[in-house]
Coordinates of C-alpha atoms in Angstrom, one line a residue:
Chain A
M1340 CA 81.2 87.7 92.8
S1341 CA 79.6 91.0 94.3
E1342 CA 76.9 93.2 92.5
S1343 CA 78.7 95.8 90.7
S1344 CA 79.6 98.8 92.5
T1345 CA 79.4 102.5 90.9
A1346 CA 83.1 102.6 90.6
Y1347 CA 83.2 99.0 88.9
R1348 CA 80.8 100.2 86.4
A1349 CA 82.3 103.2 85.6
Y1350 CA 85.7 101.2 85.0
R1351 CA 83.7 98.8 82.8
S1352 CA 82.3 101.8 80.9
W1353 CA 85.6 103.1 80.8
V1354 CA 87.3 99.9 79.3
T1355 CA 84.5 99.3 76.4
E1356 CA 83.4 102.5 75.2
P1357 CA 85.4 105.0 73.6
L1358 CA 85.4 108.8 75.1
S1359 CA 82.7 110.9 73.8
A1360 CA 84.4 114.3 75.0
P1361 CA 88.1 115.0 75.0
P1362 CA 89.9 113.9 78.0
V1363 CA 90.4 115.9 80.9
V1364 CA 93.1 113.9 82.5
S1365 CA 95.9 112.0 80.6
V1366 CA 97.8 109.6 82.6
I1367 CA 101.0 108.6 81.3
I1368 CA 103.3 105.5 82.5
P1369 CA 106.5 105.1 81.2
A1370 CA 107.3 101.6 81.1
Y1371 CA 110.3 99.5 80.7
N1372 CA 110.6 95.6 81.0
E1373 CA 107.5 96.0 83.7
E1374 CA 105.9 92.9 82.9
W1375 CA 105.8 91.7 86.4
R1376 CA 104.4 95.1 87.6
I1377 CA 102.2 96.7 85.0
L1378 CA 98.9 95.1 85.1
P1379 CA 98.2 95.7 88.8
T1380 CA 99.3 99.3 88.3
I1381 CA 96.7 99.8 85.2
G1382 CA 94.0 98.1 87.4
A1383 CA 94.4 100.3 90.4
I1384 CA 94.7 103.4 88.2
A1385 CA 91.8 102.5 86.0
T1386 CA 89.6 101.9 88.9
H1387 CA 90.5 105.1 90.6
M1388 CA 90.4 107.5 87.6
S1389 CA 87.2 105.9 86.2
A1390 CA 85.5 106.4 89.5
R1391 CA 86.2 110.3 89.5
G1392 CA 83.6 110.4 86.7
E1393 CA 85.6 112.9 84.4
P1394 CA 86.9 111.6 81.0
W1395 CA 90.3 110.4 81.2
E1396 CA 92.9 108.5 79.0
L1397 CA 95.5 106.1 79.8
I1398 CA 99.0 106.3 78.0
I1399 CA 101.3 103.4 78.4
S1400 CA 104.7 104.5 76.9
D1401 CA 107.0 101.7 76.5
D1402 CA 110.4 102.3 76.6
G1403 CA 111.9 99.6 74.4
S1404 CA 110.8 96.6 76.5
R1405 CA 112.7 93.2 76.1
D1406 CA 109.9 91.3 78.1
T1407 CA 106.4 90.8 77.4
T1408 CA 105.2 94.4 78.6
V1409 CA 103.7 95.3 75.1
E1410 CA 102.0 92.3 74.6
L1411 CA 100.2 92.5 78.1
V1412 CA 99.1 95.6 77.6
R1413 CA 98.1 95.3 73.9
D1414 CA 96.0 92.3 74.8
L1415 CA 94.0 94.5 77.4
R1416 CA 92.4 96.1 74.5
F1417 CA 90.9 99.0 76.4
A1418 CA 88.8 101.4 74.4
N1419 CA 90.8 104.5 76.1
L1420 CA 94.3 103.2 76.5
T1421 CA 96.9 104.2 74.2
L1422 CA 100.2 102.3 73.8
L1423 CA 103.1 103.8 72.6
V1424 CA 105.8 101.6 71.4
A1425 CA 109.6 102.2 71.3
E1426 CA 112.0 100.3 69.2
E1427 CA 114.9 101.1 71.4
N1428 CA 115.1 101.7 75.3
A1429 CA 116.1 105.4 74.9
G1430 CA 115.1 106.2 78.6
K1431 CA 112.4 107.4 80.9
G1432 CA 112.8 110.9 79.6
S1433 CA 112.3 110.1 76.3
A1434 CA 109.2 107.6 77.3
V1435 CA 107.4 110.3 78.9
R1436 CA 108.4 113.0 76.2
R1437 CA 106.4 110.8 73.8
G1438 CA 103.6 110.2 76.4
V1439 CA 103.1 114.3 76.7
R1440 CA 103.1 114.6 73.1
A1441 CA 100.3 112.2 72.5
A1442 CA 98.6 113.4 75.6
R1443 CA 95.1 115.1 74.7
G1444 CA 93.9 116.0 78.4
D1445 CA 93.7 119.4 80.2
I1446 CA 95.8 117.6 82.9
V1447 CA 98.7 115.4 82.6
L1448 CA 99.8 113.0 85.4
V1449 CA 102.9 111.0 85.0
A1450 CA 103.2 108.1 87.3
D1451 CA 105.6 105.2 87.9
A1452 CA 104.7 101.6 86.7
D1453 CA 105.3 100.3 90.2
Q1454 CA 102.4 102.4 91.7
S1455 CA 105.0 103.7 94.5
T1456 CA 103.0 106.3 94.9
P1457 CA 99.5 105.3 95.3
I1458 CA 96.8 106.4 92.7
E1459 CA 94.8 107.7 95.4
Q1460 CA 97.2 110.7 95.9
Y1461 CA 96.2 112.0 92.2
D1462 CA 93.1 113.6 94.0
R1463 CA 94.9 115.6 96.6
L1464 CA 97.5 116.6 94.0
A1465 CA 95.0 117.6 91.5
A1466 CA 93.1 120.0 94.0
S1467 CA 96.6 122.0 94.1
L1468 CA 96.0 122.7 90.3
E1469 CA 93.0 124.9 91.0
T1470 CA 95.1 127.2 93.1
G1471 CA 97.3 128.3 90.0
S1472 CA 100.2 126.2 89.7
A1473 CA 101.5 124.7 86.5
L1474 CA 103.0 121.8 88.0
V1475 CA 102.1 119.7 91.1
I1476 CA 104.8 117.3 92.2
G1477 CA 104.7 114.7 94.5
S1478 CA 107.3 115.0 97.5
R1479 CA 108.7 112.2 99.9
A1480 CA 110.9 115.0 101.2
A1481 CA 108.1 117.6 102.0
D1482 CA 106.6 117.9 105.5
G1483 CA 103.9 115.4 106.0
A1484 CA 105.0 112.8 103.0
A1485 CA 105.0 109.2 104.3
V1486 CA 107.8 107.2 102.9
R1487 CA 108.5 103.4 103.4
G1488 CA 111.4 101.2 102.2
K1489 CA 113.6 103.9 101.3
S1490 CA 117.1 102.8 102.1
I1491 CA 119.3 105.0 104.3
G1492 CA 121.9 105.2 101.3
R1493 CA 119.1 106.7 99.3
R1494 CA 118.1 109.1 101.7
I1495 CA 121.5 110.7 102.3
V1496 CA 122.2 110.8 98.4
S1497 CA 118.9 112.4 98.1
R1498 CA 119.6 115.1 100.6
G1499 CA 122.9 115.7 99.1
L1500 CA 121.6 116.3 95.6
H1501 CA 118.4 118.1 96.7
L1502 CA 121.0 120.8 98.5
L1503 CA 123.1 120.8 95.1
V1504 CA 119.9 121.4 93.3
A1505 CA 118.5 124.0 95.4
Y1506 CA 122.0 126.0 95.9
G1507 CA 123.3 125.4 92.7
F1508 CA 120.4 125.8 90.2
G1509 CA 117.8 127.4 92.1
V1510 CA 115.4 124.9 91.9
R1511 CA 113.8 125.1 95.3
V1512 CA 112.1 121.5 95.1
A1513 CA 112.9 119.2 97.9
D1514 CA 112.2 116.2 95.8
T1515 CA 112.8 116.3 92.0
Q1516 CA 112.7 112.8 91.1
C1517 CA 109.6 111.5 92.6
G1518 CA 107.8 109.8 89.9
F1519 CA 104.3 111.2 90.6
K1520 CA 103.9 114.6 89.0
I1521 CA 100.7 116.7 87.7
L1522 CA 101.2 119.3 84.9
R1523 CA 98.7 121.5 83.6
A1524 CA 98.9 120.4 79.8
D1525 CA 99.9 123.7 78.0
A1526 CA 103.1 123.8 80.5
A1527 CA 103.5 120.2 79.9
K1528 CA 103.7 120.5 76.5
R1529 CA 105.9 123.7 76.5
L1530 CA 108.2 122.1 78.9
F1531 CA 108.7 118.4 77.1
D1532 CA 109.1 120.4 73.7
L1533 CA 112.3 122.1 75.3
Q1534 CA 113.6 119.5 77.3
Q1535 CA 116.6 117.6 75.8
L1536 CA 117.4 114.6 78.3
D1537 CA 116.2 111.1 77.5
G1538 CA 117.3 109.5 80.7
F1539 CA 115.9 109.8 84.5
S1540 CA 117.2 113.4 85.1
F1541 CA 114.5 114.6 82.9
D1542 CA 112.7 115.4 86.0
L1543 CA 115.4 117.6 87.4
E1544 CA 115.5 119.2 83.6
V1545 CA 111.9 119.7 83.5
L1546 CA 111.7 121.4 87.0
Y1547 CA 114.7 123.6 85.9
L1548 CA 112.8 125.1 82.8
A1549 CA 109.7 125.6 84.8
H1550 CA 111.8 127.7 87.2
K1551 CA 113.5 129.6 84.2
L1552 CA 110.2 129.9 82.5
G1553 CA 108.4 131.4 85.6
Y1554 CA 105.9 128.6 86.1
E1555 CA 104.5 128.0 89.6
V1556 CA 105.5 124.5 91.2
T1557 CA 103.8 123.3 94.1
E1558 CA 105.4 120.6 96.1
V1559 CA 102.7 118.2 97.7
P1560 CA 103.9 115.5 100.2
V1561 CA 102.7 111.9 99.3
E1562 CA 102.8 108.6 100.5
W1563 CA 105.5 106.5 98.8
I1564 CA 106.2 102.9 99.1
D1565 CA 109.4 101.5 97.8
A1566 CA 109.2 99.0 95.2
P1567 CA 110.8 95.7 96.0
G1568 CA 113.0 94.4 93.3
S1569 CA 114.4 97.8 92.4
T1570 CA 117.8 97.3 90.9
V1571 CA 118.8 100.8 91.1
D1572 CA 122.5 101.5 91.7
V1573 CA 122.6 104.6 94.1
A1574 CA 126.3 105.5 93.3
K1575 CA 126.1 105.1 89.6
V1576 CA 122.8 107.0 89.3
S1577 CA 123.9 109.8 91.6
M1578 CA 127.2 110.3 89.3
Q1579 CA 124.8 110.4 86.2
F1580 CA 122.7 112.8 87.8
L1581 CA 125.6 115.0 88.6
R1582 CA 126.7 114.5 85.0
D1583 CA 123.4 115.7 84.1
L1584 CA 123.1 118.6 86.2
V1585 CA 126.3 119.6 84.1
R1586 CA 124.7 119.2 80.9
I1587 CA 121.5 121.1 81.7
R1588 CA 123.6 124.2 82.7
M1589 CA 125.7 123.7 79.5
Y1590 CA 122.8 123.5 77.2
D1591 CA 121.4 126.6 79.0
L1592 CA 124.4 128.4 78.5
R1593 CA 124.4 127.5 74.9
G1594 CA 120.9 128.5 74.3
R1595 CA 119.4 124.9 73.6
Y1596 CA 116.3 125.9 75.7
A1597 CA 115.8 128.9 73.8
R1598 CA 114.2 126.7 70.9
S1599 CA 112.1 123.7 70.6
R1600 CA 113.5 120.3 69.9
P1601 CA 114.3 120.0 66.2
E1602 CA 111.5 118.4 64.0
S1603 CA 113.9 115.5 63.2
E1604 CA 112.9 114.5 66.6
P1605 CA 110.3 111.3 66.5
R1606 CA 107.0 113.5 66.7
V1607 CA 103.7 112.6 68.4
P1608 CA 102.8 109.1 67.4
T1609 CA 99.8 108.7 65.3
P1610 CA 97.3 106.5 66.7
A1611 CA 96.2 104.9 63.6
H1612 CA 99.5 103.5 62.6
D1613 CA 100.5 100.2 64.0
A1614 CA 104.5 100.6 63.7
V1615 CA 107.4 100.9 66.5
D1616 CA 107.9 104.2 67.7
E1617 CA 104.3 105.1 66.7
G1618 CA 101.4 105.3 69.0
T1619 CA 98.9 102.2 68.8
R1620 CA 95.4 102.5 70.5
V1621 CA 94.5 99.1 71.5
Chain B
M549 CA 99.2 95.9 106.3
I550 CA 97.3 94.8 109.1
I551 CA 96.3 90.9 109.2
R552 CA 93.7 89.5 111.5
T553 CA 92.8 85.8 111.7
E554 CA 89.7 83.9 113.0
I555 CA 89.4 80.1 113.7
E556 CA 86.4 78.3 113.2
P557 CA 86.3 74.6 113.6
T558 CA 86.4 73.8 109.9
R559 CA 87.5 77.1 108.3
R560 CA 89.8 80.0 108.9
L561 CA 89.0 83.8 108.3
V562 CA 91.7 86.1 107.4
H563 CA 90.8 89.8 107.5
L564 CA 93.5 92.1 105.6
V565 CA 93.6 96.0 105.7
G566 CA 95.8 98.1 103.8
R567 CA 98.3 97.4 100.8
F568 CA 99.2 94.1 99.9
D569 CA 102.6 94.1 98.5
A570 CA 106.1 92.3 98.4
H571 CA 106.7 93.9 101.5
E572 CA 103.9 92.3 103.0
C573 CA 104.4 88.8 102.0
P574 CA 106.5 87.5 104.3
G575 CA 104.3 88.4 107.3
F576 CA 101.3 87.2 105.4
R577 CA 102.8 83.7 104.5
S578 CA 104.0 83.1 108.2
A579 CA 100.7 84.1 109.5
V580 CA 98.4 82.6 107.1
T581 CA 99.9 79.2 105.7
P582 CA 99.9 77.5 109.1
L583 CA 96.5 78.1 109.2
V584 CA 95.6 75.6 106.2
T585 CA 95.5 71.9 107.5
A586 CA 93.6 68.9 106.7
E587 CA 91.0 69.6 109.0
A588 CA 90.4 73.3 108.1
N589 CA 91.4 73.1 104.2
V590 CA 89.3 76.1 103.7
I591 CA 90.5 79.6 104.3
H592 CA 88.5 82.9 103.5
I593 CA 90.7 86.0 102.9
D594 CA 88.4 88.9 103.3
L595 CA 89.8 91.5 100.8
S596 CA 87.5 94.5 101.2
Q597 CA 89.9 96.8 102.8
V598 CA 92.6 95.8 100.4
A599 CA 93.3 98.9 98.1
F600 CA 96.0 97.2 96.1
V601 CA 97.8 93.9 95.5
D602 CA 100.8 93.8 93.6
S603 CA 102.2 90.8 91.5
T604 CA 104.1 89.2 94.5
A605 CA 101.1 89.2 96.4
L606 CA 99.0 87.5 93.7
A607 CA 101.6 85.1 93.3
E608 CA 101.5 84.5 97.3
L609 CA 97.6 84.0 97.1
V610 CA 98.1 81.5 94.3
R611 CA 100.6 79.8 96.2
L612 CA 98.3 79.4 99.2
Q613 CA 95.6 78.3 96.9
K614 CA 97.6 75.3 95.6
A615 CA 98.6 74.4 99.2
A616 CA 95.1 74.5 99.9
R617 CA 93.9 72.6 96.8
A618 CA 96.5 70.0 97.9
L619 CA 94.7 69.3 101.1
D620 CA 91.4 69.1 99.1
G621 CA 90.2 72.5 100.3
E622 CA 90.4 76.0 98.6
V623 CA 91.0 79.7 99.1
I624 CA 87.8 81.8 98.9
L625 CA 88.5 85.5 98.1
A626 CA 85.6 87.4 99.9
D627 CA 84.5 91.0 99.0
P628 CA 87.3 92.3 97.1
S629 CA 87.6 96.0 96.9
D630 CA 87.1 97.4 93.2
P631 CA 90.8 97.9 92.5
V632 CA 91.4 94.4 93.7
R633 CA 88.6 92.8 91.8
V634 CA 89.7 94.7 88.7
I635 CA 93.3 93.6 89.1
L636 CA 92.2 89.9 89.6
E637 CA 90.1 90.2 86.3
I638 CA 92.7 91.5 84.3
T639 CA 95.6 89.5 85.4
A640 CA 93.3 86.6 84.7
L641 CA 93.5 85.1 88.0
A642 CA 90.1 85.7 89.2
E643 CA 89.1 82.5 87.7
M644 CA 91.4 80.7 89.9
F645 CA 89.8 81.7 93.1
T646 CA 86.1 81.4 94.1
I647 CA 84.9 84.9 94.7
I648 CA 82.2 85.5 97.0
D649 CA 80.0 88.5 98.2
T650 CA 79.3 88.8 101.8
T651 CA 77.7 91.9 102.0
G652 CA 74.4 91.5 100.4
A653 CA 74.9 94.7 98.6
P654 CA 72.6 95.5 95.9

């Protein structure tokens, strides 16, 4: 084995030593039945983010996995990794919301568990935050994006939905669904306190709310590689997306976005407690 | 991913560049598996320029290791990049391979 590089030593330090300062960045990975993919993704993210040299934390927000995802992550026992466990599979939006509520960083990165957008893209997107944007979102549709493995069917559906979202909702974002988004923490907390959807359309809802509240959103082209083995049913997902578009509009008309989610919602997990639906710092 | 092979009398060298994931496994298998023979049963895989390996790629490396060992040889992983090294460690697969440093880096 080679001598340790600076990046590797930074990783080892991050793994073994609890942060002595609040994190600058919180990386949130929602995970549902990701036992096959989660460890390589954690390895890649932990190496890259540790090498950046700023304090950061990793939050794996499980979404009621029925496989060994929770056990695999818990067994890592990384000093700065928080595992949030959910009893039921409520949806990606629910998992991300719990992650955002638990996040302590000034910057929040939400990234998919399949590393379809390589973590190296973070550096470029984070730089855009410095220009004043509250949200910087990875885009597979912006000029300069490099997309591999996306089927023609998904491309056509994405394009159609984009036109609908742009002209029907005023959300001028070419790709609402890319699972790689960076948010300023204050904006993330506010947006995820207001948003209601538990499923995969939460991205659209958050962007709709960002538009409504006047947050500046910047779209940055990313490299994106389709994760093989995806079982996404494009037709089914598209229909759900359309239904959620209507729900978002109805929620807004009824004033549900004028107030935060009720206190009866599951709140920020308390790391000291080891129970389902609560965070467990491992 | 770019796959470049070198053939020496008793060993084979494979240089990989890019992201080694499930998309790349069929190409890797067809290019690399035939290189392992009874006469040349040791194969070096240079991972210094691989930024990421997913679980399918890891399984492919394990499969190749089993094939090499069946011929009394082995797969040697050379100079894994930092993320690949970490991924091998946290998946507990590092112990399945001989991992070497050919750079002589301090």
